[in-house]
Amino acid sequence: MASRARRRPPPAAARRSPVSVPSAATRDADGTRADILAIATEEFAKKGLSGSRVDEIAERTHTVKRMIYYYFGSKEGLYRAVLERCYDHIRMIESDLDLDALPPNEALRRLVQTTFDYHNKHPDFVRLVMNENIHHGDHIGHLPNIKTRNRTVIAMLGKLIDRGVAAGIFREDLDPVELHMSISALCFYNVSNRYTFSRIFEKDMSSPKALAARREIVVDTIERWCAAK
């Protein structure tokens, strides 16, 4: 009887390490966690921390409360994860602008335009920030890396200011934190006060035409404030 041919082991390049590809369970877990965060963002933005219910979030994500508590520990833990995710997202958008590749004045315009557009496209972010301020920032203060992870925008503005001052375009006394605060305030207001302001003063703040006009005003305001005298 002929002996069976021995199977040669696959070459090293063809072998797969058991940790090189995420398991189906890991992929499912990541997807479930992302779904929970997305739905929780909507719920917390609409109803606030106290008004949101874990039962409703579980139902909308086709999970159970126990799973949500497994991932996030508590409703407060989920809320903090939502806040962290929202801040991480806007910081990521800013970092992707590659402002160092643009002249200082163009870089400033690009940043202000992007910030204005982001707030209008993500009203849930504005509502979440407003809600957290009602809580005096108590929950965001429990996020251990929130300060470090948000220093990126200050560092980016610091570099931009230095380049603008060196080019004689920006005034020398600009502070990156003050600049960030001013940009955020002007962009934030158009969303946070849209309904009250428009009703009191009968001012259109939502149409594409109104948004384009307001966007240019905000950009012009920041440019003039930064300009060298």
mmCIF file of N, CA and C in Angstrom, residues 37-110:
data_model
loop_
_atom_site.group_PDB
_atom_site.id
_atom_site.type_symbol
_atom_site.label_atom_id
_atom_site.label_comp_id
_atom_site.label_asym_id
_atom_site.label_seq_id
_atom_site.Cartn_x
_atom_site.Cartn_y
_atom_site.Cartn_z
ATOM 1 N N LEU A 37 -23.029 54.011 20.815
ATOM 2 C CA LEU A 37 -22.571 55.394 20.943
ATOM 3 C C LEU A 37 -23.321 56.328 19.998
ATOM 4 N N ALA A 38 -23.583 55.872 18.775
ATOM 5 C CA ALA A 38 -24.298 56.705 17.803
ATOM 6 C C ALA A 38 -25.719 56.999 18.263
ATOM 7 N N ILE A 39 -26.425 55.976 18.713
ATOM 8 C CA ILE A 39 -27.799 56.170 19.176
ATOM 9 C C ILE A 39 -27.824 56.964 20.472
ATOM 10 N N ALA A 40 -26.885 56.687 21.364
ATOM 11 C CA ALA A 40 -26.820 57.423 22.628
ATOM 12 C C ALA A 40 -26.549 58.903 22.388
ATOM 13 N N THR A 41 -25.762 59.220 21.366
ATOM 14 C CA THR A 41 -25.509 60.619 21.019
ATOM 15 C C THR A 41 -26.814 61.326 20.685
ATOM 16 N N GLU A 42 -27.642 60.688 19.884
ATOM 17 C CA GLU A 42 -28.934 61.272 19.522
ATOM 18 C C GLU A 42 -29.829 61.438 20.746
ATOM 19 N N GLU A 43 -29.871 60.420 21.582
ATOM 20 C CA GLU A 43 -30.740 60.454 22.758
ATOM 21 C C GLU A 43 -30.300 61.523 23.754
ATOM 22 N N PHE A 44 -29.018 61.574 24.056
ATOM 23 C CA PHE A 44 -28.527 62.557 25.021
ATOM 24 C C PHE A 44 -28.650 63.978 24.480
ATOM 25 N N ALA A 45 -28.430 64.155 23.175
ATOM 26 C CA ALA A 45 -28.558 65.481 22.579
ATOM 27 C C ALA A 45 -30.003 65.960 22.610
ATOM 28 N N LYS A 46 -30.927 65.054 22.439
ATOM 29 C CA LYS A 46 -32.348 65.413 22.393
ATOM 30 C C LYS A 46 -32.964 65.559 23.778
ATOM 31 N N LYS A 47 -32.581 64.674 24.703
ATOM 32 C CA LYS A 47 -33.263 64.608 26.000
ATOM 33 C C LYS A 47 -32.380 64.936 27.195
ATOM 34 N N GLY A 48 -31.103 65.116 26.956
ATOM 35 C CA GLY A 48 -30.200 65.362 28.067
ATOM 36 C C GLY A 48 -29.871 64.087 28.820
ATOM 37 N N LEU A 49 -28.990 64.212 29.801
ATOM 38 C CA LEU A 49 -28.591 63.042 30.580
ATOM 39 C C LEU A 49 -29.744 62.514 31.420
ATOM 40 N N SER A 50 -30.427 63.406 32.112
ATOM 41 C CA SER A 50 -31.494 62.957 33.016
ATOM 42 C C SER A 50 -32.707 62.432 32.271
ATOM 43 N N GLY A 51 -32.985 62.974 31.089
ATOM 44 C CA GLY A 51 -34.175 62.569 30.352
ATOM 45 C C GLY A 51 -34.000 61.329 29.498
ATOM 46 N N SER A 52 -32.771 60.941 29.241
ATOM 47 C CA SER A 52 -32.508 59.761 28.408
ATOM 48 C C SER A 52 -32.645 58.490 29.234
ATOM 49 N N ARG A 53 -33.065 57.414 28.566
ATOM 50 C CA ARG A 53 -33.270 56.132 29.234
ATOM 51 C C ARG A 53 -32.434 55.048 28.552
ATOM 52 N N VAL A 54 -31.725 54.295 29.363
ATOM 53 C CA VAL A 54 -30.912 53.205 28.823
ATOM 54 C C VAL A 54 -31.789 52.176 28.130
ATOM 55 N N ASP A 55 -33.004 51.968 28.646
ATOM 56 C CA ASP A 55 -33.939 51.034 28.011
ATOM 57 C C ASP A 55 -34.200 51.416 26.557
ATOM 58 N N GLU A 56 -34.409 52.703 26.312
ATOM 59 C CA GLU A 56 -34.700 53.171 24.956
ATOM 60 C C GLU A 56 -33.478 53.021 24.053
ATOM 61 N N ILE A 57 -32.304 53.314 24.592
ATOM 62 C CA ILE A 57 -31.077 53.157 23.807
ATOM 63 C C ILE A 57 -30.867 51.691 23.453
ATOM 64 N N ALA A 58 -31.122 50.805 24.410
ATOM 65 C CA ALA A 58 -30.989 49.364 24.157
ATOM 66 C C ALA A 58 -31.976 48.903 23.094
ATOM 67 N N GLU A 59 -33.193 49.401 23.176
ATOM 68 C CA GLU A 59 -34.216 49.001 22.198
ATOM 69 C C GLU A 59 -33.850 49.472 20.798
ATOM 70 N N ARG A 60 -33.382 50.695 20.689
ATOM 71 C CA ARG A 60 -33.042 51.241 19.376
ATOM 72 C C ARG A 60 -31.817 50.561 18.770
ATOM 73 N N THR A 61 -30.947 50.037 19.599
ATOM 74 C CA THR A 61 -29.739 49.371 19.093
ATOM 75 C C THR A 61 -29.884 47.852 19.060
ATOM 76 N N HIS A 62 -31.083 47.369 19.395
ATOM 77 C CA HIS A 62 -31.363 45.925 19.399
ATOM 78 C C HIS A 62 -30.390 45.179 20.317
ATOM 79 N N THR A 63 -30.109 45.800 21.457
ATOM 80 C CA THR A 63 -29.276 45.159 22.466
ATOM 81 C C THR A 63 -30.077 45.095 23.768
ATOM 82 N N VAL A 64 -29.395 44.871 24.864
ATOM 83 C CA VAL A 64 -30.045 44.848 26.176
ATOM 84 C C VAL A 64 -29.267 45.765 27.114
ATOM 85 N N LYS A 65 -29.930 46.193 28.192
ATOM 86 C CA LYS A 65 -29.285 47.087 29.149
ATOM 87 C C LYS A 65 -27.991 46.487 29.687
ATOM 88 N N ARG A 66 -28.008 45.183 29.927
ATOM 89 C CA ARG A 66 -26.840 44.526 30.498
ATOM 90 C C ARG A 66 -25.616 44.705 29.612
ATOM 91 N N MET A 67 -25.820 44.666 28.289
ATOM 92 C CA MET A 67 -24.700 44.833 27.366
ATOM 93 C C MET A 67 -24.157 46.259 27.427
ATOM 94 N N ILE A 68 -25.065 47.232 27.519
ATOM 95 C CA ILE A 68 -24.638 48.629 27.610
ATOM 96 C C ILE A 68 -23.828 48.854 28.882
ATOM 97 N N TYR A 69 -24.304 48.287 29.982
ATOM 98 C CA TYR A 69 -23.569 48.418 31.242
ATOM 99 C C TYR A 69 -22.231 47.683 31.184
ATOM 100 N N TYR A 70 -22.191 46.601 30.418
ATOM 101 C CA TYR A 70 -20.937 45.851 30.263
ATOM 102 C C TYR A 70 -19.879 46.722 29.581
ATOM 103 N N TYR A 71 -20.288 47.435 28.527
ATOM 104 C CA TYR A 71 -19.349 48.261 27.777
ATOM 105 C C TYR A 71 -19.003 49.560 28.496
ATOM 106 N N PHE A 72 -19.985 50.178 29.143
ATOM 107 C CA PHE A 72 -19.803 51.541 29.641
ATOM 108 C C PHE A 72 -19.961 51.703 31.152
ATOM 109 N N GLY A 73 -20.379 50.668 31.835
ATOM 110 C CA GLY A 73 -20.452 50.702 33.283
ATOM 111 C C GLY A 73 -21.730 51.260 33.858
ATOM 112 N N SER A 74 -22.233 52.339 33.283
ATOM 113 C CA SER A 74 -23.433 53.007 33.790
ATOM 114 C C SER A 74 -23.940 53.975 32.733
ATOM 115 N N LYS A 75 -25.090 54.581 32.995
ATOM 116 C CA LYS A 75 -25.590 55.585 32.058
ATOM 117 C C LYS A 75 -24.638 56.776 32.012
ATOM 118 N N GLU A 76 -24.105 57.148 33.159
ATOM 119 C CA GLU A 76 -23.151 58.253 33.202
ATOM 120 C C GLU A 76 -21.882 57.910 32.427
ATOM 121 N N GLY A 77 -21.457 56.647 32.527
ATOM 122 C CA GLY A 77 -20.283 56.218 31.769
ATOM 123 C C GLY A 77 -20.523 56.282 30.274
ATOM 124 N N LEU A 78 -21.721 55.926 29.852
ATOM 125 C CA LEU A 78 -22.092 56.017 28.438
ATOM 126 C C LEU A 78 -22.117 57.468 27.987
ATOM 127 N N TYR A 79 -22.684 58.326 28.816
ATOM 128 C CA TYR A 79 -22.751 59.756 28.506
ATOM 129 C C TYR A 79 -21.343 60.339 28.347
ATOM 130 N N ARG A 80 -20.439 59.971 29.223
ATOM 131 C CA ARG A 80 -19.065 60.469 29.130
ATOM 132 C C ARG A 80 -18.372 59.953 27.873
ATOM 133 N N ALA A 81 -18.644 58.708 27.518
ATOM 134 C CA ALA A 81 -18.067 58.151 26.291
ATOM 135 C C ALA A 81 -18.583 58.890 25.064
ATOM 136 N N VAL A 82 -19.846 59.288 25.092
ATOM 137 C CA VAL A 82 -20.430 60.067 23.996
ATOM 138 C C VAL A 82 -19.735 61.421 23.891
ATOM 139 N N LEU A 83 -19.544 62.093 25.016
ATOM 140 C CA LEU A 83 -18.862 63.386 25.008
ATOM 141 C C LEU A 83 -17.450 63.257 24.440
ATOM 142 N N GLU A 84 -16.743 62.257 24.904
ATOM 143 C CA GLU A 84 -15.368 62.050 24.451
ATOM 144 C C GLU A 84 -15.322 61.791 22.949
ATOM 145 N N ARG A 85 -16.243 60.993 22.466
ATOM 146 C CA ARG A 85 -16.308 60.666 21.037
ATOM 147 C C ARG A 85 -16.583 61.917 20.210
ATOM 148 N N CYS A 86 -17.475 62.781 20.687
ATOM 149 C CA CYS A 86 -17.822 63.996 19.944
ATOM 150 C C CYS A 86 -16.641 64.958 19.867
ATOM 151 N N TYR A 87 -15.949 65.150 20.975
ATOM 152 C CA TYR A 87 -14.788 66.036 20.962
ATOM 153 C C TYR A 87 -13.660 65.453 20.110
ATOM 154 N N ASP A 88 -13.476 64.149 20.184
ATOM 155 C CA ASP A 88 -12.452 63.508 19.356
ATOM 156 C C ASP A 88 -12.729 63.718 17.870
ATOM 157 N N HIS A 89 -14.008 63.698 17.507
ATOM 158 C CA HIS A 89 -14.364 63.811 16.090
ATOM 159 C C HIS A 89 -14.040 65.192 15.539
ATOM 160 N N ILE A 90 -14.397 66.237 16.264
ATOM 161 C CA ILE A 90 -14.121 67.577 15.745
ATOM 162 C C ILE A 90 -12.619 67.849 15.718
ATOM 163 N N ARG A 91 -11.888 67.315 16.704
ATOM 164 C CA ARG A 91 -10.431 67.469 16.690
ATOM 165 C C ARG A 91 -9.819 66.736 15.501
ATOM 166 N N MET A 92 -10.371 65.590 15.143
ATOM 167 C CA MET A 92 -9.880 64.832 13.993
ATOM 168 C C MET A 92 -10.109 65.614 12.701
ATOM 169 N N ILE A 93 -11.292 66.212 12.565
ATOM 170 C CA ILE A 93 -11.602 67.014 11.377
ATOM 171 C C ILE A 93 -10.613 68.163 11.247
ATOM 172 N N GLU A 94 -10.310 68.829 12.356
ATOM 173 C CA GLU A 94 -9.354 69.940 12.334
ATOM 174 C C GLU A 94 -7.962 69.459 11.931
ATOM 175 N N SER A 95 -7.545 68.348 12.476
ATOM 176 C CA SER A 95 -6.202 67.831 12.187
ATOM 177 C C SER A 95 -6.046 67.442 10.725
ATOM 178 N N ASP A 96 -7.130 67.006 10.113
ATOM 179 C CA ASP A 96 -7.087 66.575 8.713
ATOM 180 C C ASP A 96 -6.986 67.745 7.731
ATOM 181 N N LEU A 97 -7.101 68.980 8.212
ATOM 182 C CA LEU A 97 -7.087 70.133 7.312
ATOM 183 C C LEU A 97 -5.700 70.413 6.736
ATOM 184 N N ASP A 98 -4.655 69.962 7.412
ATOM 185 C CA ASP A 98 -3.278 70.188 6.962
ATOM 186 C C ASP A 98 -3.035 71.680 6.729
ATOM 187 N N LEU A 99 -3.286 72.476 7.766
ATOM 188 C CA LEU A 99 -3.168 73.928 7.654
ATOM 189 C C LEU A 99 -1.738 74.380 7.395
ATOM 190 N N ASP A 100 -0.764 73.577 7.798
ATOM 191 C CA ASP A 100 0.638 73.961 7.588
ATOM 192 C C ASP A 100 0.981 74.087 6.107
ATOM 193 N N ALA A 101 0.196 73.460 5.252
ATOM 194 C CA ALA A 101 0.470 73.506 3.814
ATOM 195 C C ALA A 101 -0.091 74.769 3.157
ATOM 196 N N LEU A 102 -0.838 75.577 3.923
ATOM 197 C CA LEU A 102 -1.471 76.775 3.372
ATOM 198 C C LEU A 102 -0.820 78.033 3.927
ATOM 199 N N PRO A 103 -0.851 79.135 3.166
ATOM 200 C CA PRO A 103 -0.414 80.412 3.719
ATOM 201 C C PRO A 103 -1.254 80.758 4.950
ATOM 202 N N PRO A 104 -0.715 81.505 5.913
ATOM 203 C CA PRO A 104 -1.422 81.752 7.171
ATOM 204 C C PRO A 104 -2.838 82.306 7.021
ATOM 205 N N ASN A 105 -3.022 83.280 6.145
ATOM 206 C CA ASN A 105 -4.363 83.863 6.000
ATOM 207 C C ASN A 105 -5.348 82.865 5.412
ATOM 208 N N GLU A 106 -4.897 82.056 4.450
ATOM 209 C CA GLU A 106 -5.773 81.035 3.872
ATOM 210 C C GLU A 106 -6.060 79.928 4.885
ATOM 211 N N ALA A 107 -5.063 79.584 5.675
ATOM 212 C CA ALA A 107 -5.247 78.551 6.699
ATOM 213 C C ALA A 107 -6.276 78.990 7.733
ATOM 214 N N LEU A 108 -6.218 80.250 8.130
ATOM 215 C CA LEU A 108 -7.187 80.766 9.100
ATOM 216 C C LEU A 108 -8.596 80.714 8.533
ATOM 217 N N ARG A 109 -8.745 81.154 7.293
ATOM 218 C CA ARG A 109 -10.061 81.100 6.655
ATOM 219 C C ARG A 109 -10.581 79.663 6.585
ATOM 220 N N ARG A 110 -9.720 78.744 6.193
ATOM 221 C CA ARG A 110 -10.125 77.346 6.064
ATOM 222 C C ARG A 110 -10.596 76.799 7.417
#
